[in-house]
XYZ file of C-alpha atoms in Angstrom:
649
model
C 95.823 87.711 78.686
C 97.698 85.669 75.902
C 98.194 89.304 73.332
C 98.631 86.697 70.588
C 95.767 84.195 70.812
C 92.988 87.172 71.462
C 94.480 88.872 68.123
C 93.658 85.896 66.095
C 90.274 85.572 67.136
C 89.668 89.451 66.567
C 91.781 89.344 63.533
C 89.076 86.622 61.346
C 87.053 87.964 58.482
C 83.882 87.419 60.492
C 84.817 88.245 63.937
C 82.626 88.133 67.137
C 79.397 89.558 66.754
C 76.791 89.527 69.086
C 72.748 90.533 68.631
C 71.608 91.771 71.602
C 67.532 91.951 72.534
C 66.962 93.466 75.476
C 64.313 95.914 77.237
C 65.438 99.087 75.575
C 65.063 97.390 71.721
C 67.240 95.172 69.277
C 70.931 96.233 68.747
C 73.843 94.603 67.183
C 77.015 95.134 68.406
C 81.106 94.441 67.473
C 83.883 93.547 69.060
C 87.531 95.177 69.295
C 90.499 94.693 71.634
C 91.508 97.185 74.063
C 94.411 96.906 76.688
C 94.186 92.900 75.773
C 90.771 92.227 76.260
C 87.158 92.317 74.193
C 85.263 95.160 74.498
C 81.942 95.758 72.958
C 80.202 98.138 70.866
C 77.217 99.319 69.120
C 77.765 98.572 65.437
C 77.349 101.574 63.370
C 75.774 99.814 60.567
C 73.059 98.822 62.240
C 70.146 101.074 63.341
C 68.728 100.102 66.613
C 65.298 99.445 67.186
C 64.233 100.635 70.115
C 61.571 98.915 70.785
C 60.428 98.059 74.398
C 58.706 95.014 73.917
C 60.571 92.995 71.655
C 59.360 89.273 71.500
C 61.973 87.415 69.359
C 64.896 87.837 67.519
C 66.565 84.958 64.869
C 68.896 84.806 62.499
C 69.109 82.106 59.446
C 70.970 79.443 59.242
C 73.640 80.464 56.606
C 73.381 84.225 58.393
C 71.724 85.934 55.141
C 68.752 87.405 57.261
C 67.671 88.808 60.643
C 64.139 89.288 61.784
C 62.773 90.281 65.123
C 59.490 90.975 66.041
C 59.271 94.472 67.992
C 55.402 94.244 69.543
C 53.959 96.220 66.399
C 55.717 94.507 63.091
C 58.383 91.538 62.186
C 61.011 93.346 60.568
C 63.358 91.415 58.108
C 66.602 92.813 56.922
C 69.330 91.350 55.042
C 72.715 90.645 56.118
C 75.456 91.783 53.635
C 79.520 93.124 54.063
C 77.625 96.889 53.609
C 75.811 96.320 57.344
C 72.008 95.457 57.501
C 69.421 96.752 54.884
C 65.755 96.030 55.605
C 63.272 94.173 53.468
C 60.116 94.516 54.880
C 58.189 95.176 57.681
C 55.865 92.393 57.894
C 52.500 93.417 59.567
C 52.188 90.999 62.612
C 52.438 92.597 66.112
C 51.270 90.065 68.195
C 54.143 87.539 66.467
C 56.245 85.251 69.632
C 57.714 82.768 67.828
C 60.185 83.032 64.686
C 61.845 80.423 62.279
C 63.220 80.312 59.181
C 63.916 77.129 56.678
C 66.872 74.893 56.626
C 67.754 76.961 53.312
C 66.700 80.144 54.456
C 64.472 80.482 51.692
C 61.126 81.209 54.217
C 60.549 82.708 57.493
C 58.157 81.634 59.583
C 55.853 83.369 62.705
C 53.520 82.196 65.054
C 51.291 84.040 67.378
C 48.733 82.950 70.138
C 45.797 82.062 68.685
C 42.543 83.976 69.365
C 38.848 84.352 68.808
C 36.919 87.489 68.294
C 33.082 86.865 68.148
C 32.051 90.036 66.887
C 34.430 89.488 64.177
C 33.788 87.854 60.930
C 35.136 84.844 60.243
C 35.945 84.443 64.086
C 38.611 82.164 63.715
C 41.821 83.944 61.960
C 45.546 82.190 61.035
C 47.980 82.490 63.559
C 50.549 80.629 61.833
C 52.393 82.596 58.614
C 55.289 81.821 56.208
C 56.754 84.803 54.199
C 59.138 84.549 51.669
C 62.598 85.688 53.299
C 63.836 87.309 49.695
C 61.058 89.631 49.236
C 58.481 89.214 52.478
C 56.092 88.085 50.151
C 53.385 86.098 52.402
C 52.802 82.567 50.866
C 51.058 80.870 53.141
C 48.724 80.773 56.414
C 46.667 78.210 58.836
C 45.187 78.293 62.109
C 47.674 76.484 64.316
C 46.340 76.098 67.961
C 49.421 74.084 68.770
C 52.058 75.629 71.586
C 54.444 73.150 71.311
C 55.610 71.797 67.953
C 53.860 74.966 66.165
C 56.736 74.845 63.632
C 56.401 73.569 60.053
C 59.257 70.598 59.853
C 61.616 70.595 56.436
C 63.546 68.484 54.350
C 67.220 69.620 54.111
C 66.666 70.880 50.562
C 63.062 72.063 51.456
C 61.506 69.706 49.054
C 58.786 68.652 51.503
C 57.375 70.210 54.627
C 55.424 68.181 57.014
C 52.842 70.439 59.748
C 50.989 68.908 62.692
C 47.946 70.524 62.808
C 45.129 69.118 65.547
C 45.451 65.523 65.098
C 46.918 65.573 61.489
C 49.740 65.769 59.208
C 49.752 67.906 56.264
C 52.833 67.563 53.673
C 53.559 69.818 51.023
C 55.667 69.051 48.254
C 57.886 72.429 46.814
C 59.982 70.133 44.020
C 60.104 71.410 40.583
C 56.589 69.857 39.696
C 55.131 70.258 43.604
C 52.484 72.545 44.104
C 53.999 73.884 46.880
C 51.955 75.634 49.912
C 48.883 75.354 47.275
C 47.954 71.995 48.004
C 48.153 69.232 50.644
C 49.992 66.186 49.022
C 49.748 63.439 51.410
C 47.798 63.329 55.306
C 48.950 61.260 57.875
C 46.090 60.463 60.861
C 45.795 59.687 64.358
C 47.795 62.144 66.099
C 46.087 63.614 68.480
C 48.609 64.452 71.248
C 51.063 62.988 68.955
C 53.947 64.345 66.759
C 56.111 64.162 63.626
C 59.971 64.647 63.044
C 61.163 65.013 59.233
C 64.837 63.721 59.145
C 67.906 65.387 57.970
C 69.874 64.197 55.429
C 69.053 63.442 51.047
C 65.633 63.242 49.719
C 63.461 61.821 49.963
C 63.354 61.904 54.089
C 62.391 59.595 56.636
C 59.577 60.679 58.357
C 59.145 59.537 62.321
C 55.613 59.594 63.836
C 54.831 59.359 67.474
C 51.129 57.607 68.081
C 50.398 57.871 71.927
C 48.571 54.722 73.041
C 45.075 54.416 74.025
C 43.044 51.813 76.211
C 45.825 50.420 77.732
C 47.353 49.637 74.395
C 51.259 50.426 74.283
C 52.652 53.991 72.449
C 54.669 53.785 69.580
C 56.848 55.699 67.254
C 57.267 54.546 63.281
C 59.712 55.467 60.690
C 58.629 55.992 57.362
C 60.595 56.637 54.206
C 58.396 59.415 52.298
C 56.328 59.226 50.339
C 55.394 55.562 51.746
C 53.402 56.751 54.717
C 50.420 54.030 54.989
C 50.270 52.010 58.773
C 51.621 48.700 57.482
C 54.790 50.252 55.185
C 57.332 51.886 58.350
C 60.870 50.464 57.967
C 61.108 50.720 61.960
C 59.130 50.280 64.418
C 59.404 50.997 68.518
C 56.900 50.164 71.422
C 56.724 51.662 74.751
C 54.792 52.246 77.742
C 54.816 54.815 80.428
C 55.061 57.905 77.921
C 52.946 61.012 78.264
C 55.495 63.034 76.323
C 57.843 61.715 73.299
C 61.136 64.115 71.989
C 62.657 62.711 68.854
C 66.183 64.131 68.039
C 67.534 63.145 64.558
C 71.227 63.479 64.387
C 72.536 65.583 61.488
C 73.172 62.613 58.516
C 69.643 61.473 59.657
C 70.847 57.709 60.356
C 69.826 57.692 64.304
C 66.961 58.518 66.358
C 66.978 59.025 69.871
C 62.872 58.907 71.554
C 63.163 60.375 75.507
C 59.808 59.281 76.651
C 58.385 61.048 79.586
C 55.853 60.617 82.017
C 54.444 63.352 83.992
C 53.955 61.123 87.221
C 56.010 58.746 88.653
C 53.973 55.885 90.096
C 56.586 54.238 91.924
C 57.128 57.447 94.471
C 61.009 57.895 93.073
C 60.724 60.929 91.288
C 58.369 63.928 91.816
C 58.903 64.871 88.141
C 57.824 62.034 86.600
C 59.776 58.662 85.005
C 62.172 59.362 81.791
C 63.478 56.574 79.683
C 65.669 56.420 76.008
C 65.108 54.411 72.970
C 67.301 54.171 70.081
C 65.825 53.676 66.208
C 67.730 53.601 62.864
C 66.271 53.852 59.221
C 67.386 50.390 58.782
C 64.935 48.817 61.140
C 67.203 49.219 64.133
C 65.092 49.733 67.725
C 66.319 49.182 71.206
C 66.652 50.957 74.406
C 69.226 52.847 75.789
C 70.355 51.382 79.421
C 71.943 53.643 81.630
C 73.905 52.868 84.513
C 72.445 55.050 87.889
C 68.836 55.787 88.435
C 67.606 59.310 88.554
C 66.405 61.934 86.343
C 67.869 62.452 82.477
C 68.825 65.792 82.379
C 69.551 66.500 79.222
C 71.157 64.440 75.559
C 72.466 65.896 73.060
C 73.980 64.578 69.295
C 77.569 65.044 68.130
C 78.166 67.222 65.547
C 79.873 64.535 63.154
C 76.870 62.143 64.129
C 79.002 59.221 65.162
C 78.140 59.312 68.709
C 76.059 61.103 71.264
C 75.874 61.884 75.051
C 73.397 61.698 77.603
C 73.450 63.086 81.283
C 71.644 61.679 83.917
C 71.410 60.459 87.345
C 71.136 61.990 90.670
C 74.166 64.812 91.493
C 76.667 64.616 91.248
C 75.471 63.312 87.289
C 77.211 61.066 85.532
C 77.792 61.701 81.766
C 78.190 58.757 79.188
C 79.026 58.591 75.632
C 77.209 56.310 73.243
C 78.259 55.499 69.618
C 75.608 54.310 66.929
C 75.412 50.761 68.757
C 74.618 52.330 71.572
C 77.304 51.064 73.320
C 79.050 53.239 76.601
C 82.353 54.607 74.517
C 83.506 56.639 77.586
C 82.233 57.128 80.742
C 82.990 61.364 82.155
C 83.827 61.286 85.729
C 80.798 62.492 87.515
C 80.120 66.418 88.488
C 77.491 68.447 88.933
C 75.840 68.941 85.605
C 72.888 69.189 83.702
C 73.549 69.972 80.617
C 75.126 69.378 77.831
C 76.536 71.966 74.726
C 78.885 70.270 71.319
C 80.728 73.243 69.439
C 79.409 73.334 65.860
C 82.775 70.917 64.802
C 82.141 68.275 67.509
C 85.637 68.286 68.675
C 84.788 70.504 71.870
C 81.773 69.303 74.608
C 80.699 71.678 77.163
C 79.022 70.566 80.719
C 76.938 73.182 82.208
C 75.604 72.691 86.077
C 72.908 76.070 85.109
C 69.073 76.357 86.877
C 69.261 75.163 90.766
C 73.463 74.568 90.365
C 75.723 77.688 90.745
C 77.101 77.935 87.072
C 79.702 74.966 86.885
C 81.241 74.481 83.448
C 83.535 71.623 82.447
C 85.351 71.718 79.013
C 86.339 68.488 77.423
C 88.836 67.721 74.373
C 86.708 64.877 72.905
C 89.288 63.234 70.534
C 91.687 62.878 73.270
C 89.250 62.491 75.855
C 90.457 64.924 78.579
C 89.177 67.730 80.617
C 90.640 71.291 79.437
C 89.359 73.558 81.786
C 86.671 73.767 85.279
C 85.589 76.690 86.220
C 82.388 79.260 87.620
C 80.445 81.113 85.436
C 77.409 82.442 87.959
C 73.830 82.505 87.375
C 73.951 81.745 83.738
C 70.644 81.120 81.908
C 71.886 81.173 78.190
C 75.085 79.823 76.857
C 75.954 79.720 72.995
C 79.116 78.373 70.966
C 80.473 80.758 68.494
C 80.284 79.657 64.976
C 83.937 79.499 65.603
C 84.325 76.636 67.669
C 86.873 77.839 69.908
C 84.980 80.335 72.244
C 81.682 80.889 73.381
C 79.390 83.407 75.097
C 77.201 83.055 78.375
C 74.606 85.501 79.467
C 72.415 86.612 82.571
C 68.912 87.129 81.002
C 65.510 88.099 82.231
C 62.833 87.223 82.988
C 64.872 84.349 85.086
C 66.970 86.998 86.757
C 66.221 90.564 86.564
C 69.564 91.853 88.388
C 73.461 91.840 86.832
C 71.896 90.825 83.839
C 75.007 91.129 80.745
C 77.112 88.366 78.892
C 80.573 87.295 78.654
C 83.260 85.697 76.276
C 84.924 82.701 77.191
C 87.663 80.250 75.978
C 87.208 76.478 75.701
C 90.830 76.814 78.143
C 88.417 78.839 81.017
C 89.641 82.407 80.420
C 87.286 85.011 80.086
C 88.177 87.203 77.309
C 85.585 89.957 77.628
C 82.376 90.979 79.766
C 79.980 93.588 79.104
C 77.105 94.333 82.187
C 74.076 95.426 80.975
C 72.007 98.113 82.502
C 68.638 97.192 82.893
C 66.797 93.968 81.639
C 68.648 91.861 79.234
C 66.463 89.701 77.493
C 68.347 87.789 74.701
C 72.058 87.447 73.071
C 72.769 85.281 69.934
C 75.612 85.078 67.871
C 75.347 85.954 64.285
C 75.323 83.538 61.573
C 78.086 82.527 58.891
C 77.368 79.646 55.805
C 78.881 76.206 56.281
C 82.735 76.277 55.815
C 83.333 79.815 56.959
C 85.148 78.281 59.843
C 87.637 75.076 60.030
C 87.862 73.073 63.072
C 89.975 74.443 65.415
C 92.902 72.973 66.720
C 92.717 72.349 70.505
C 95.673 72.677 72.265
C 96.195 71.966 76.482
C 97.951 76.020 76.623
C 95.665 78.115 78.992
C 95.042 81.451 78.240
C 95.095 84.061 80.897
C 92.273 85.433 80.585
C 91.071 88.910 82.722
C 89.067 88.952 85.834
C 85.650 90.251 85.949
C 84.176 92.642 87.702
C 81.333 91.201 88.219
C 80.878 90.752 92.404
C 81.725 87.371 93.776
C 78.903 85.972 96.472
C 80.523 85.849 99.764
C 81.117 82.921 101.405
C 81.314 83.742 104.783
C 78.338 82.618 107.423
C 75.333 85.173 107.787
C 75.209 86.319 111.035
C 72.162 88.424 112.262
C 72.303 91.938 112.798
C 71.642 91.650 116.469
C 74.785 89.152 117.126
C 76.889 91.009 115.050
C 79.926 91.897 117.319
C 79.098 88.828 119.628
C 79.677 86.028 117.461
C 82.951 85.291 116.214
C 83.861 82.825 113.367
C 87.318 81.222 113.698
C 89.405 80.755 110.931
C 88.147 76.911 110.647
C 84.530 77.992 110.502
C 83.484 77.073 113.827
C 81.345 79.908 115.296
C 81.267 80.695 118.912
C 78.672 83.325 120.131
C 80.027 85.016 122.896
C 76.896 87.203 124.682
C 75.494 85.433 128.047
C 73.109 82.802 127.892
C 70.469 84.686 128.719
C 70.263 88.648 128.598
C 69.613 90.584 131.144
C 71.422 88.016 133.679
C 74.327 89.372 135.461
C 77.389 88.523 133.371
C 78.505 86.095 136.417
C 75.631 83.914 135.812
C 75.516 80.417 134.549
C 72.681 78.142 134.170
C 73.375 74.352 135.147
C 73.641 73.371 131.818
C 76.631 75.319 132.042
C 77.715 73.863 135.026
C 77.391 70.419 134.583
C 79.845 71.511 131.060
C 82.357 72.938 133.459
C 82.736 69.810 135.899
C 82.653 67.818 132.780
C 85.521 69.817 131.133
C 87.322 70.378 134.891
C 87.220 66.383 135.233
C 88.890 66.368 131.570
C 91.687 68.276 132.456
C 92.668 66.621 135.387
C 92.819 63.260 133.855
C 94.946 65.046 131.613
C 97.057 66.706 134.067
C 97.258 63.060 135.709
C 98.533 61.278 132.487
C 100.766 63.941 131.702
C 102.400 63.645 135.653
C 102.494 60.061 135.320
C 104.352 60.394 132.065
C 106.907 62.622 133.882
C 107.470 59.987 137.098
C 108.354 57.333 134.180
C 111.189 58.559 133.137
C 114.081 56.811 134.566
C 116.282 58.792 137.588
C 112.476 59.530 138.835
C 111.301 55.869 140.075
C 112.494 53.494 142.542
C 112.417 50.015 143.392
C 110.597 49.702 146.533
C 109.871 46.118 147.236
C 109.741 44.923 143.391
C 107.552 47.501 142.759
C 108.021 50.806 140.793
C 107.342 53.612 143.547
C 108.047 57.640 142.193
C 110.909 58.936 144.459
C 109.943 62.625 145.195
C 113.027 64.697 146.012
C 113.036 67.168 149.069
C 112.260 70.235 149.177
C 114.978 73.294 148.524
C 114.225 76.765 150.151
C 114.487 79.599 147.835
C 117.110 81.305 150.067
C 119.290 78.541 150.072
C 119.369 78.130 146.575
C 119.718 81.778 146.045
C 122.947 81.109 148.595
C 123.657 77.963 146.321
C 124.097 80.869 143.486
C 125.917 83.210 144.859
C 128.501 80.726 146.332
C 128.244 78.811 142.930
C 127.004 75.706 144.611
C 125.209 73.330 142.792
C 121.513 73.205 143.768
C 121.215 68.890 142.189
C 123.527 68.879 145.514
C 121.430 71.344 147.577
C 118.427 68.880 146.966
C 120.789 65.636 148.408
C 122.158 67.528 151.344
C 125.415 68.938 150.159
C 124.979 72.448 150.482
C 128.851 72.680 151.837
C 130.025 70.882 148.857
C 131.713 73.796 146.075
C 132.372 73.590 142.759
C 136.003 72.603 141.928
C 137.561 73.775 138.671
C 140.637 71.459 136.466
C 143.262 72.940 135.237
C 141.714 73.540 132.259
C 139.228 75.806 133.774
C 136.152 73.468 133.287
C 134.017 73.109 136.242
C 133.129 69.343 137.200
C 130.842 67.603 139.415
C 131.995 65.877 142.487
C 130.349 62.161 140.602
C 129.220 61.312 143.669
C 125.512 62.977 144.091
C 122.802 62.238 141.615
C 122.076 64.792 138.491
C 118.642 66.952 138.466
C 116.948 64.593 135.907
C 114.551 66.080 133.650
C 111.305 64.480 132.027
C 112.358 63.686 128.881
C 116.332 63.851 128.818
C 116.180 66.758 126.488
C 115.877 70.309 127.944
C 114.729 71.589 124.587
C 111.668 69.830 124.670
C 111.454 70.071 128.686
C 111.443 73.684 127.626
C 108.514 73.139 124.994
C 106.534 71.044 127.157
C 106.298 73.526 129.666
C 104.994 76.517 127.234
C 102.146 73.952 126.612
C 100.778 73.183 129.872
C 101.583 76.795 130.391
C 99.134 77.514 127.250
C 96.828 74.700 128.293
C 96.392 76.325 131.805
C 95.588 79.753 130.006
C 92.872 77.943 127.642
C 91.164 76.305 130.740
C 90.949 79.862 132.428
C 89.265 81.089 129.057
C 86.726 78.571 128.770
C 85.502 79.091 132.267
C 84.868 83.177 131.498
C 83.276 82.004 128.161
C 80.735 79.750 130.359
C 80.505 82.758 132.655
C 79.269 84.886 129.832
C 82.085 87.108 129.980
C 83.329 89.123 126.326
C 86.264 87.675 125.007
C 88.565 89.221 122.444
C 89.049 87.856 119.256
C 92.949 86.140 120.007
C 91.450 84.615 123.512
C 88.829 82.801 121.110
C 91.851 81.648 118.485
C 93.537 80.683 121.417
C 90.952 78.919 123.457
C 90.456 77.138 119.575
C 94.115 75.952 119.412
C 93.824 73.378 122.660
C 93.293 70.411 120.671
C 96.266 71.326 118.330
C 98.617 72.001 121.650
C 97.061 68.331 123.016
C 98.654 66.841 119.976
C 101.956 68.725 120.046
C 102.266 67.302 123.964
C 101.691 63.441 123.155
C 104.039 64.067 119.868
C 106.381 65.405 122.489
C 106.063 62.547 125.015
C 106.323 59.851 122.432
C 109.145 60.977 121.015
């Protein structure tokens, strides 16, 4: 690992700390550097709550507080330099859901709401908001809603909208507001519907999502509070085909993006339904967002500096497009197999994930530059978070999705892992603490890759599953082709072959000989080896030569080219300067190319291709064959090739 780069990060004032909620409780731990890597720990400061059925776990936005909710009570503590000192223990054990405000000033926690006949009133609040300072409860409602459960703020907390059945309820907490004492302003109507209070000065805009009814179209207004009646919205957007609306304000609150989604397809594409985007602005700005390949949307996402955002979608591999404010395609990613999408908290950094039903694929890109970093594996993910920092970030193996090598890990943007920890037993949650805005400045991203250390967590293997009983019979060549080597049918003699196997062999016999027929024809052509017999080429076959009497030819040092003319008498003559020289008169032993090395080469091949052909017919047989015959038997159409390379040349 780079020594240097790994001291910086541990060196900052607020280094990496992760919050860990698992089966065994809530813990916090810290992070040091040992033999050039991150290594975690339990921090002492913290006293663990160990808790076995922990629920949530959240921290605020600027990082002053962390609650949790441990099955019997939310606790809320308060983050300082000293460590963690509680606050109160708020009395809610059935609490699933926490949140606190944009200024950290309230906490909020929801619970699944219930009815107890024999209890009086039978209908109790679900929904509560404590003050985070002291745990002081201030407010309370019955809030049946799953989904969008939440109250929504202003930036300063100045007003807070809540959906509750089919109605808005805003509450105004200004100098002369009442605050959680009395609903200011209602807003009809939206039954199945939503609200979305923008980021950004006050007073906010306020976007409502009105499903349609009887045919008539759904539609989504923007309204600049406190101007909330039907016929005052400064934007307006139409759509059909939407069962489901998400409305994601980017951080300056001057765009809206609307996903619509239906939960059935009618055309038959899609068995997940039919997604489309729309685009809305404050200034009356509404259009749709056209994307260029059919298929699902996986997921969109806002930049940081709110200039631009990017959307994945399309069938895999995805596609991945950047949009600025005109919604116009700035730059189009090459396509990969993603689904989603994750900015670090500067927007300089953008993060592809391939998580769920893809094996863990993560892309880094430098956006300002517009070029990949890094492409790497990080398996069976199910939670990944960017560190307040910018520059690394941590991904986890959680349950309940998966309940085995559940721990987390430490990357950087470059793709080298800087620390692991595997967690023993069921992992549930891992969040990165908190820090107030300007803690961190953006980091500078450079193209230098770290090298980062391997993990020990155990790589799948890639090779083919065999089954236990033809294990030891089935062998997989180095290529990946397998060949299964027991007879075709046990309990037959090993001799046997069926006349599927037959038929194979003639086929394969009547192969090789049209080979061995274009390979001898190839030989004849070679000139010295041809005649012209009656303007036709005719192959002149020379006569045969005993072995004795070109053993004799040897040992008398007789030529054997003149042996196979007739000229057995005929010696070998040596000039003066002790070179031996042919009489000139009898023909030379021609060979088939010209060039005795590759005469020599040829040879070894037919040689080899002889060998294979004797294999192949004790594979159809059923006969065992080692592992080198199969290589070998595997090699025939590489030796074909080296032959007609041989010939042509």
């Amino acid at each position: 690992m780079c020594h240097t780069n790994v001291s910086l990060f541990l060196s900052l004032s607020h280094p990496a700390t992760p919050t860990v909620r698992s089966a065994k409780g809530v813990e916090v731990w810290k992070s040091e550097q040992q033999k050039q890597q991150l290594t975690f720990l339990p921090d002492a400061r913290f006293t663990p709550d160990q808790s076995k059925s922990c629920r949530a776990i959240v921290y605020s936005p600027d990082g002053r507080f962390l609650a949790w909710a441990n099955g019997s009570t939310v606790q809320l503590c308060r983050v300082g330099a000293g460590g963690w000192k509680p606050i109160a223990s708020l009395p809610r054990p059935k609490a699933c859901h926490l949140r606190f405000s944009p200024l950290s000033n309230y906490l909020m926690t929801w619970e699944v709401y219930t009815e107890n006949p024999t209890e009086t009133p039978k209908e109790k609040p679900n929904l509560f908001i404590y003050r985070a300072e002291t745990g002081e409860e201030v407010f309370s409602i019955i809030q049946k809603r799953h989904q969008d459960w939440q109250m929504h703020w202003s930036c300063d907390e100045s007003i807070a909208a809540l959906l509750v059945g089919g109605e808005a309820l805003f509450y105004e907490h200004g100098p002369s507001g009442p605050g959680f004492k009395q609903v200011v302003k209602r807003f009809g109507s939206l039954r199945n519907g939503g609200i979305s209070v923008a980021p950004g000065p006050s007073p906010p805009h306020i976007g409502v999502y009105m499903p349609g009814t009887k045919g008539a179209p759904s539609m989504c207004r923007l309204f600049k509070y406190p101007n909330l009646e039907l016929n005052q919205p400064v934007a307006s957007k139409s759509f059909f085909q939407a069962d489901k609306v998400d409305m994601m304000w980017n951080r300056k609150g001057t765009g809206l993006i609307l996903m619509t989604s239906t939960d059935v397809d009618t055309s038959g594409v899609s068995y997940y339904g039919k997604q489309a985007l729309h685009y809305m602005t404050p200034k009356g700005d509404s259009c749709g967002i056209q994307l260029k390949a059919e298929g699902p949307i996986h997921d969109v996402a806002w930049s940081p500096k709110s200039t631009e955002f990017c959307v994945v979608y399309g069938f895999m591999p995805a596609r991945a497009t950047l949009f600025n404010l005109k919604c116009d395609v700035v730059y189009d990613f090459e396509p990969g197999n993603r689904n989603s999408i994750f900015y670090n908290d500067f927007g300089n950094l953008v993060l592809f994930g391939g998580f769920g039903n893809l094996p863990g694929y993560i892309e880094t890109w430098d956006l300002p530059r517009r070029k990949k970093l890094a492409s790497f594996k990080a398996p069976d993910t199910t939670l990944l978070e960017w560190h307040p920092a910018g520059d690394t970030f941590m991904t986890a193996t959680t349950a309940p999705r998966l309940r085995m090598s559940n721990g987390f890990k430490v990357w950087h943007y470059s793709g080298a892992l800087l620390g692991e920890y595997d967690w023993s037993g069921e992992l549930l949650e891992v969040i990165w603490q908190k820090y107030p805005p300007g803690t961190y400045k953006e980091p500078a991203i450079s193209d230098e890759k770290l090298v980062g250390i391997v993990s020990a967590t155990p790589v799948a293997s890639k090779q083919k599953y065999i089954p236990p009983g033809a294990r030891g019979n089935v062998t997989v060549t180095a290529s990946g082709e397998t060949i299964d080597l027991r007879p075709p049918i046990p309990g037959l003699p090993a001799g046997y072959r069926s006349s599927v196997q037959i038929k194979t062999s003639r086929k394969n016999k009547k192969a090789a000989n049209k080979a061995a027929a274009a390979a001898a024809a190839a030989v004849a052509a070679v000139p010295g080896n041809e005649g012209e017999v009656g303007g036709e080429t005719a192959t002149v076959a020379p006569p045969a030569v005993s072995r004795k009497a070109k053993k004799n030819a040897k040992n008398n040092h007789v030529d054997t080219g003149d042996l196979t003319n007739g000229n057995a008498n005929t010696t070998n003559t040596k000039s003066s300067g002790g070179s031996s020289t042919n009489d000139g008169n009898g023909p030379q032993k021609v060979s088939p190319t010209g060039d005795p090395t590759k005469d020599k080469k040829i040879k070894a091949i037919h040689k080899k291709l002889k060998d294979i052909k004797v294999l192949k017919e004790k594979h159809e047989r059923g006969e065992t064959l080692v592992h080198t015959q199969v290589i070998k038997m595997n090699s025939e159409s590489q030796l074909m090739q080296e032959l007609e390379a041989l010939k042509v040349a």
